[in-house]
PDB file of C-alpha atoms in Angstrom:
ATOM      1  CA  UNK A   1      82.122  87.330 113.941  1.00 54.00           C
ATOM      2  CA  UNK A   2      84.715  88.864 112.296  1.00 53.00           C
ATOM      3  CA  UNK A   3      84.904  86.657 109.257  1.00 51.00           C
ATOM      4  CA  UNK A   4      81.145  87.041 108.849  1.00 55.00           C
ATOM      5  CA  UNK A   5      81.455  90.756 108.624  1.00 54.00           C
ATOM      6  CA  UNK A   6      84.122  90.509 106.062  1.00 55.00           C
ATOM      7  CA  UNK A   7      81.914  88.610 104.055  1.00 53.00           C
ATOM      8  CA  UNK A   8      79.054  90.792 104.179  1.00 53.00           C
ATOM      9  CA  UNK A   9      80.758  94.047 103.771  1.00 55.00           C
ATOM     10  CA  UNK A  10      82.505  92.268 100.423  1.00 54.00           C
ATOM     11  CA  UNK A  11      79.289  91.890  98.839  1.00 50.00           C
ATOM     12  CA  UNK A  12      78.171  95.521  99.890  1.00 50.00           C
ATOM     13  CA  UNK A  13      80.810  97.273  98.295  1.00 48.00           C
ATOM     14  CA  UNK A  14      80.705  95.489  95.252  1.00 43.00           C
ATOM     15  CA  UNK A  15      78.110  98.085  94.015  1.00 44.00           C
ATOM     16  CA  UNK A  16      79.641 101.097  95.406  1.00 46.00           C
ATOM     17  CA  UNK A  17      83.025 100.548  93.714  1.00 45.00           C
ATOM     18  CA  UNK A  18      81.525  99.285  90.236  1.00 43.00           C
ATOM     19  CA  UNK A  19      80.203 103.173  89.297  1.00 42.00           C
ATOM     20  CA  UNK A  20      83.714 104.540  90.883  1.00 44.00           C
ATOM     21  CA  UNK A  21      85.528 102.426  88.816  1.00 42.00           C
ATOM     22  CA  UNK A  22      83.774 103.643  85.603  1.00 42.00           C
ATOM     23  CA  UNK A  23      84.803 107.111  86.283  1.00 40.00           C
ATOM     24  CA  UNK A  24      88.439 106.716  87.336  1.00 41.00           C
ATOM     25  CA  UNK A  25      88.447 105.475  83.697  1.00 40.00           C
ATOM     26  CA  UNK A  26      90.226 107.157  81.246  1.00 37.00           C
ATOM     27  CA  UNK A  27      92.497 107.371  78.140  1.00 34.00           C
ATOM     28  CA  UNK A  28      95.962 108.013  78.675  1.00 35.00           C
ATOM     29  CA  UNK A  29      97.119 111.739  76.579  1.00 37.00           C
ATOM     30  CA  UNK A  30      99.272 111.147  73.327  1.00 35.00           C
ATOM     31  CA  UNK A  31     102.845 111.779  74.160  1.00 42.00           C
ATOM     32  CA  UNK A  32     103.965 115.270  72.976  1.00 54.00           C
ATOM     33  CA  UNK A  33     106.153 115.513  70.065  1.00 83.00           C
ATOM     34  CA  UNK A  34     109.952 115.961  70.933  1.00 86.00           C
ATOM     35  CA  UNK A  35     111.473 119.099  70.304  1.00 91.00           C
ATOM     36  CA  UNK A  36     114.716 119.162  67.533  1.00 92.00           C
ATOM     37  CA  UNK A  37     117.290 119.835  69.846  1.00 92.00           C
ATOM     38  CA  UNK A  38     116.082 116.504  72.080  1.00 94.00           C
ATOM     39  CA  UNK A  39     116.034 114.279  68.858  1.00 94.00           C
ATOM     40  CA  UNK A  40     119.400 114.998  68.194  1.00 95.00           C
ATOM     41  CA  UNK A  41     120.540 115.007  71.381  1.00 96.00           C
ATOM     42  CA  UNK A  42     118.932 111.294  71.816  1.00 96.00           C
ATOM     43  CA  UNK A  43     120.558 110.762  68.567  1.00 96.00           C
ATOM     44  CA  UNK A  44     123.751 111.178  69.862  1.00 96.00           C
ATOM     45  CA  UNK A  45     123.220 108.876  73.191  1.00 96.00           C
ATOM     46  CA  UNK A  46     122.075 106.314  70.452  1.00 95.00           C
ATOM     47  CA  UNK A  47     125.119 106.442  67.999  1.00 94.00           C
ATOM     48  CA  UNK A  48     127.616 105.928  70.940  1.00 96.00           C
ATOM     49  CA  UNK A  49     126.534 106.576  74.488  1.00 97.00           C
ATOM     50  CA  UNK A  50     129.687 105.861  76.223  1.00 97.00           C
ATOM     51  CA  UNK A  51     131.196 108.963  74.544  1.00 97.00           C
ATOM     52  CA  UNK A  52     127.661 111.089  74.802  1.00 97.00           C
ATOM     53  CA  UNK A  53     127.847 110.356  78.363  1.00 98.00           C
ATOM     54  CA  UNK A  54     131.325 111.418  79.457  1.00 98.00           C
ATOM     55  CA  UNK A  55     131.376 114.253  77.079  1.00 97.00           C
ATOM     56  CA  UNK A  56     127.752 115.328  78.900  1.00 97.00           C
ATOM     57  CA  UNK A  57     129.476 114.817  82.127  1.00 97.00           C
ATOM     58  CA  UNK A  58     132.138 117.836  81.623  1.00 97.00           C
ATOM     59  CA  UNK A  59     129.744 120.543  80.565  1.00 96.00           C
ATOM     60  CA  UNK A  60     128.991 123.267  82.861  1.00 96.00           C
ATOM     61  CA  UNK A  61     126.006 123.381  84.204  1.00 95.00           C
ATOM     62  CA  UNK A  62     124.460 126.279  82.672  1.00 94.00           C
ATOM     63  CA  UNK A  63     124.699 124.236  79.309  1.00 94.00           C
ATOM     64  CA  UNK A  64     123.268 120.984  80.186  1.00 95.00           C
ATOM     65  CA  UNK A  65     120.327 120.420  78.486  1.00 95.00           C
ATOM     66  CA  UNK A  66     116.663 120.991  80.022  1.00 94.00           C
ATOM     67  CA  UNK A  67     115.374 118.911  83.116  1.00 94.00           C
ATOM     68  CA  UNK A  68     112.698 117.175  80.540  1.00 93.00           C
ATOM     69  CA  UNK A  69     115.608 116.496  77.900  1.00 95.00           C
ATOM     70  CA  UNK A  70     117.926 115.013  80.423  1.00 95.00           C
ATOM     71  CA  UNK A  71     114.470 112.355  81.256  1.00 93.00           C
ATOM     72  CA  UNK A  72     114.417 111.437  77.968  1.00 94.00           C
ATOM     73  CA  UNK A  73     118.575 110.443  77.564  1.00 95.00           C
ATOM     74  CA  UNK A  74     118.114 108.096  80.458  1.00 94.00           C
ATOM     75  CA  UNK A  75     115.178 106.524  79.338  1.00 91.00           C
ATOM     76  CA  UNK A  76     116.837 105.796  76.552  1.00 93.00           C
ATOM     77  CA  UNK A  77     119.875 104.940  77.942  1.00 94.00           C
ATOM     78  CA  UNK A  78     118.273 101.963  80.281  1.00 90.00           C
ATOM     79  CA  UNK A  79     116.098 100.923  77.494  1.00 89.00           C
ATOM     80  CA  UNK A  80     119.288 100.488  75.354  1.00 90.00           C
ATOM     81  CA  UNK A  81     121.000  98.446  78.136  1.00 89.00           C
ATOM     82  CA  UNK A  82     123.409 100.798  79.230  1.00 93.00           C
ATOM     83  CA  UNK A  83     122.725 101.326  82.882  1.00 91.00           C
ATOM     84  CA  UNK A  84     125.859 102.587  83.911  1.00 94.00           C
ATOM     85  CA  UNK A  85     125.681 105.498  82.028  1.00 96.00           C
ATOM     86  CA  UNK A  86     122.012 105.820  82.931  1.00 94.00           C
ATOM     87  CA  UNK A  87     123.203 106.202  86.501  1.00 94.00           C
ATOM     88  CA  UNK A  88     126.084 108.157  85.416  1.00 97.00           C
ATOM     89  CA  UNK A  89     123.346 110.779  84.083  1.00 96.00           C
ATOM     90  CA  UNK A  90     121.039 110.346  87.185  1.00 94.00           C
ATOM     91  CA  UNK A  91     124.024 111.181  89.421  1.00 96.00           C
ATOM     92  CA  UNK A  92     125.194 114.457  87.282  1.00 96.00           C
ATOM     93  CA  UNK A  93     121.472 115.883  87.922  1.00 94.00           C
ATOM     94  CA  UNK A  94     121.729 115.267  91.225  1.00 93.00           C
ATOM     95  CA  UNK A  95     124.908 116.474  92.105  1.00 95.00           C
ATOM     96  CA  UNK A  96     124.319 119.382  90.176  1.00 94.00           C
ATOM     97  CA  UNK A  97     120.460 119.854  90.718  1.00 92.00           C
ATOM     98  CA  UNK A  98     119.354 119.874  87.994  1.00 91.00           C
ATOM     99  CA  UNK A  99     115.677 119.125  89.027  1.00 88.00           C
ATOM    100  CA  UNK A 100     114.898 116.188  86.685  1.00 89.00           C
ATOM    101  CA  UNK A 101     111.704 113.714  87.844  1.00 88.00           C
ATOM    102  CA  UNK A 102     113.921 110.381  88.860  1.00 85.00           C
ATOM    103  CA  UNK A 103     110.155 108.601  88.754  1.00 82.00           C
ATOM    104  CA  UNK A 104     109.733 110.003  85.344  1.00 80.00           C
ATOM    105  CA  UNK A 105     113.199 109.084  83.929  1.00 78.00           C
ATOM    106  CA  UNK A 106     112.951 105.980  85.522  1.00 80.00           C
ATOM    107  CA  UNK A 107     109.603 104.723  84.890  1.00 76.00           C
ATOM    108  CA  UNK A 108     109.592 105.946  81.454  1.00 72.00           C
ATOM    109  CA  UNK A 109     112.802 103.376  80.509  1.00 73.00           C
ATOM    110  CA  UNK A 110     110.794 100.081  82.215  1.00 75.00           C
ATOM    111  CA  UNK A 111     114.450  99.878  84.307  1.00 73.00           C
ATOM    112  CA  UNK A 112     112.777  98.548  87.100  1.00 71.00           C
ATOM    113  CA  UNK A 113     111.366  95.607  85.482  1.00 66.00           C
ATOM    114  CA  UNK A 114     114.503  94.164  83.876  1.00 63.00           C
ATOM    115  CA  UNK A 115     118.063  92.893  84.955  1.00 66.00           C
ATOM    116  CA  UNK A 116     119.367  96.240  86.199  1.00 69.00           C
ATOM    117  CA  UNK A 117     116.616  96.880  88.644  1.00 81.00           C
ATOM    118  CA  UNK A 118     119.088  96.065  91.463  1.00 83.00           C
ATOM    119  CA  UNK A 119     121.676  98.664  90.348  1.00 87.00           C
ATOM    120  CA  UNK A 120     118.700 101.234  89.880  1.00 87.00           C
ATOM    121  CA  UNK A 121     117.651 100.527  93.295  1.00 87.00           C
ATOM    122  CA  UNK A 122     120.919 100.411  94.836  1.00 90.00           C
ATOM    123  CA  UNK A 123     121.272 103.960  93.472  1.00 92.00           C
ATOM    124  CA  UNK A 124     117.796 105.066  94.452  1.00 90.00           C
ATOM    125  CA  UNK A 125     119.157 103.895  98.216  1.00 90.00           C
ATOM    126  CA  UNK A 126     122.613 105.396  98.201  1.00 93.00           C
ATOM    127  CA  UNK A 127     120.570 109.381  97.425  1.00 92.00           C
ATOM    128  CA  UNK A 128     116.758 108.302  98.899  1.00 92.00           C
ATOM    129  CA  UNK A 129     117.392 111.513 100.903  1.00 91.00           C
ATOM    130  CA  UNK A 130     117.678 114.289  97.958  1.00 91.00           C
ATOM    131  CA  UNK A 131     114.781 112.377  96.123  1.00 92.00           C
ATOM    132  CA  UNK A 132     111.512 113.955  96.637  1.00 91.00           C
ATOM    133  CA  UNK A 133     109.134 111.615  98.244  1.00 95.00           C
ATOM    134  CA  UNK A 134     106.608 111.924  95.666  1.00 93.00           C
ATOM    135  CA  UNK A 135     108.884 110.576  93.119  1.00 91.00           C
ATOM    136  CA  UNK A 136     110.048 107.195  95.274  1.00 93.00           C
ATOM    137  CA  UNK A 137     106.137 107.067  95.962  1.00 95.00           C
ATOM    138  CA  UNK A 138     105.688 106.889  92.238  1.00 91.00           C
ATOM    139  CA  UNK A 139     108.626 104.537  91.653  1.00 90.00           C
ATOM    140  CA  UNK A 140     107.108 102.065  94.404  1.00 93.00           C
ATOM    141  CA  UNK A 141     103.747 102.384  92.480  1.00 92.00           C
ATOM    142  CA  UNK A 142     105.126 101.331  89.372  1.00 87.00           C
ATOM    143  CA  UNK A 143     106.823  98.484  91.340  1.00 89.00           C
ATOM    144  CA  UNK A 144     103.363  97.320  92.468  1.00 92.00           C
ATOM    145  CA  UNK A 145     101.902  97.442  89.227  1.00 89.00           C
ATOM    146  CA  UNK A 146     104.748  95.045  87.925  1.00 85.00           C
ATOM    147  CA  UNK A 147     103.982  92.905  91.132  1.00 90.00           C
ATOM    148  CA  UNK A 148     107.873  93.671  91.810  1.00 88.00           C
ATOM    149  CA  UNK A 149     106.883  93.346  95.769  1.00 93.00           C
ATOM    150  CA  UNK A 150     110.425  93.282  97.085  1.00 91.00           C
ATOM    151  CA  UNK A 151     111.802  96.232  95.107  1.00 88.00           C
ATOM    152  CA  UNK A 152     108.750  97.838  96.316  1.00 92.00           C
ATOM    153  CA  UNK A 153     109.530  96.761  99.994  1.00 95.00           C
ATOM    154  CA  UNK A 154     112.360  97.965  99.481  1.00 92.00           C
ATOM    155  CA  UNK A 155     111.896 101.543  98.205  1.00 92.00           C
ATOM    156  CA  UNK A 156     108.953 101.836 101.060  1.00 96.00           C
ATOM    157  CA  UNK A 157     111.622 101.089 103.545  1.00 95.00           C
ATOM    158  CA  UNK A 158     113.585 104.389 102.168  1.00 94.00           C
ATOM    159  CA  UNK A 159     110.453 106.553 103.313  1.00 96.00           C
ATOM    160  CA  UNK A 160     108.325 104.826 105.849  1.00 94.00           C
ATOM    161  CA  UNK A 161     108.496 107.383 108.418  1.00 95.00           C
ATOM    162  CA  UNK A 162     108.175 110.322 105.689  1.00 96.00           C
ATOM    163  CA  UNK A 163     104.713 111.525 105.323  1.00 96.00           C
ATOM    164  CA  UNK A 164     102.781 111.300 102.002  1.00 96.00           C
ATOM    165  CA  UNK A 165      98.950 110.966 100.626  1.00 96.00           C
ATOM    166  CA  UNK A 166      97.642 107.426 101.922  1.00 94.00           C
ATOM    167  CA  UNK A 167      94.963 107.452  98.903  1.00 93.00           C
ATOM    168  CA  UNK A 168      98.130 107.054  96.202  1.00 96.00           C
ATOM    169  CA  UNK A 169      99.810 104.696  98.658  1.00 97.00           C
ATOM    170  CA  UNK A 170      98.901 103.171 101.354  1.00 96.00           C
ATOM    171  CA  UNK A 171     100.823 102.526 104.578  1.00 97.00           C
ATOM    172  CA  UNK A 172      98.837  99.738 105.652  1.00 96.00           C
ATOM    173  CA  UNK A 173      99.274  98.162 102.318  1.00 97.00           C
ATOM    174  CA  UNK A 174     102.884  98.183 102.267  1.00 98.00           C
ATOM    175  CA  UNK A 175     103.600  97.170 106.236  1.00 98.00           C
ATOM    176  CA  UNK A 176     101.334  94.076 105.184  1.00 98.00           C
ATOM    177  CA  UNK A 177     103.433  93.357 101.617  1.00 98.00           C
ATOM    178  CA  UNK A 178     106.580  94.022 104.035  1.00 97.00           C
ATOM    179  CA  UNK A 179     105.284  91.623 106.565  1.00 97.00           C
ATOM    180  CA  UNK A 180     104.894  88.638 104.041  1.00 97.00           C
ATOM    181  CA  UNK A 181     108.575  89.284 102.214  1.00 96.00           C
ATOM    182  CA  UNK A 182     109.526  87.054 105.307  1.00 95.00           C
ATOM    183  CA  UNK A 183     107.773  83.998 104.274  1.00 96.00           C
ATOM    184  CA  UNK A 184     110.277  81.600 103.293  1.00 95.00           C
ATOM    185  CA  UNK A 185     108.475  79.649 100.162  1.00 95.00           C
ATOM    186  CA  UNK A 186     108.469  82.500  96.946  1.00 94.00           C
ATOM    187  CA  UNK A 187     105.794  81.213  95.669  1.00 96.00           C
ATOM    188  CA  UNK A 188     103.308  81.452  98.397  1.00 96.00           C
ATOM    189  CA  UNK A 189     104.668  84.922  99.158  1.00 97.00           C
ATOM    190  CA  UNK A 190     104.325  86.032  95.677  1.00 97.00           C
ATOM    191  CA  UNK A 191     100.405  84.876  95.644  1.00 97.00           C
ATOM    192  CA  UNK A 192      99.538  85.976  99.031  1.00 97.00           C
ATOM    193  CA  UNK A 193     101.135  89.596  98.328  1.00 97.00           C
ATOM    194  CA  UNK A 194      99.284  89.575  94.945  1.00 97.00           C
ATOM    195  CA  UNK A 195      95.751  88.821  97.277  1.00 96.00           C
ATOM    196  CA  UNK A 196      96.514  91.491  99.485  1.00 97.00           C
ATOM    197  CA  UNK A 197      97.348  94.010  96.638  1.00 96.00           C
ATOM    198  CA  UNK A 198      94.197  93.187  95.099  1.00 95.00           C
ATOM    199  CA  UNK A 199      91.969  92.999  97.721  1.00 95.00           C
ATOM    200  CA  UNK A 200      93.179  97.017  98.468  1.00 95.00           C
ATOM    201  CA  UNK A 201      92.429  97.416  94.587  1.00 92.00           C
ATOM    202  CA  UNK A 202      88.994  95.549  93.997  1.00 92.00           C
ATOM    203  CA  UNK A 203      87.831  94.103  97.644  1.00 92.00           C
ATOM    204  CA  UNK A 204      84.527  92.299  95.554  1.00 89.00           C
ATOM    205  CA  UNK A 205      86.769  90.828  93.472  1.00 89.00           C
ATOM    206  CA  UNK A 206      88.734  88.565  96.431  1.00 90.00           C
ATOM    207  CA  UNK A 207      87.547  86.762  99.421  1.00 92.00           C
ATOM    208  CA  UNK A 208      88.262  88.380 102.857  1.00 92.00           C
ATOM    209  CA  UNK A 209      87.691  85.595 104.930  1.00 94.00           C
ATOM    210  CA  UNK A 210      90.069  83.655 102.250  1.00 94.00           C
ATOM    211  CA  UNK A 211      92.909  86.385 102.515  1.00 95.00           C
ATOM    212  CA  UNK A 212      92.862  86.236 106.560  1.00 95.00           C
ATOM    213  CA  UNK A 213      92.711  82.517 106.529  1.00 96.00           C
ATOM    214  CA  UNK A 214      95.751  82.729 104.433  1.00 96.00           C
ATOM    215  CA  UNK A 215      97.856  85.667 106.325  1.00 96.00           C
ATOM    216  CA  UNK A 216      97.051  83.089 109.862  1.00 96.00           C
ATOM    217  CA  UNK A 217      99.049  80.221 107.987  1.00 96.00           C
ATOM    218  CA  UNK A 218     101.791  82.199 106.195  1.00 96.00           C
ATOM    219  CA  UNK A 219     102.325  84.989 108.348  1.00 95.00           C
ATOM    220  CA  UNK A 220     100.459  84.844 111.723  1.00 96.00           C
ATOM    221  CA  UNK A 221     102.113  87.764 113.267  1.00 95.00           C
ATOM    222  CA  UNK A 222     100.627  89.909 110.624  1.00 96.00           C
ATOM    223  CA  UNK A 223      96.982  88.625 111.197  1.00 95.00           C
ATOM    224  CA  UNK A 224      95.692  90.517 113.568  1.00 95.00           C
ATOM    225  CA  UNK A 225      96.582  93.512 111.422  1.00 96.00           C
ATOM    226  CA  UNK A 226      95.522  92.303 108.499  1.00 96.00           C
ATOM    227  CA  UNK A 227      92.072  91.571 109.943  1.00 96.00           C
ATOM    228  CA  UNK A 228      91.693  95.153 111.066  1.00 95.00           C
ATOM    229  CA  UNK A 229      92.842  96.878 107.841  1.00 95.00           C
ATOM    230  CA  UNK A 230      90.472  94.082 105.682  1.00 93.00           C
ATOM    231  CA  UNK A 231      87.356  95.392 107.670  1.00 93.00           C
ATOM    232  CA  UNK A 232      88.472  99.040 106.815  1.00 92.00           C
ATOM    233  CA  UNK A 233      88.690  98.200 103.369  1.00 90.00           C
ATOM    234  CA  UNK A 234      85.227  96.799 102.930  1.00 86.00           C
ATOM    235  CA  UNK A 235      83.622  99.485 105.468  1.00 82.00           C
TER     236      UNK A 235
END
């Protein structure tokens, strides 16, 4: 019974989702033109960022640069491979509060989709508590989007019990992606957390009955929940 209202409700949504989808639809705002003073500054993280980052590290505070600026040196700075003084940054506006977006800094520099995501989340662990949840929610979006599922697991873990809007991120969507990091094969896990992220994005678009069927052989003590949340979805 449950499998047959799966099915139905997946048809029945296809059409209320299709006009919804239109209108979420839009085109992302040209980036705004850096000011002088950040040019050079990124100029100067460019031509030898060892020596722009310790010399940054023993100004005062009142004459860091601006919150925005500061995003744009470690951008730069993971995009050119030097993570250590990326962190090295990250850490000085935290210790200092300087009130810089870690999401923003972070996202903006693809770190978590290269070689250094480990370090970057290893930091993001060692200070989850003076990061505003909104940021790590970010972070763990743009985690999902790369279909990074354990460093999203992993940055969920940091605020599970924090509370936050369920329509950017969904709780029941990341218990079930946490549920299925346990599954021993990668490449089932990888498909089957793929499935369930898509299903939550476009529920026409993937079998329900299919997704269940697969969460019983891969993860059975997840099924029951992921039964309950699939009918949710589609009704």
């Amino acid at each position: 019974m449950l499998v047959q209202r799966l099915a139905a409700g997946g048809r029945r949504h296809f059409a209320s989702t299709t006009a919804a989808a239109a209108t979420a639809a839009s085109t992302a705002p040209a980036a705004a033109q850096l000011s002088p003073e950040i040019r050079a500054l990124l100029e100067s993280f460019r031509t030898n960022p060892s020596d722009a980052t310790a010399t940054l590290l023993q100004q005062p505070t009142t004459d860091l640069p601006v919150p925005v600026a500061l995003e744009h040196v470690v951008a730069q700075l993971f995009r050119g491979k030097h993570t250590k003084e990326a962190l090295d940054v990250l850490q000085l506006s935290l210790d200092r509060s300087i009130g810089i977006d870690y999401s923003i800094a972070i996202r903006k520099s693809g770190a978590l989709d290269r070689q250094d995501s480990n370090a970057v989340l290893s930091w993001l662990h060692a200070n989850a508590a003076s990061i505003e949840t909104d940021q790590h929610v970010s972070m763990i979006r743009v985690c999902l989007r790369l279909k990074h599922f354990s460093s999203a697991v992993r940055l969920f873990e940091l605020i599970r019990t924090r509370q936050f809007n369920g329509r950017v991120l969904s709780k029941d969507v990341m218990y079930l992606l946490a549920a299925v990091e346990s599954v021993p094969n990668g490449r089932l896990r990888h498909e089957l957390q793929t499935k369930l992220l898509r299903f939550h994005s476009h529920p026409s678009n993937i079998s329900a009955p299919e997704l269940v069927t697969d969460m019983c052989q891969r993860q059975p003590d997840a099924a029951s929940q992921c039964v309950q949340w699939a009918i949710g979805v589609i009704y």
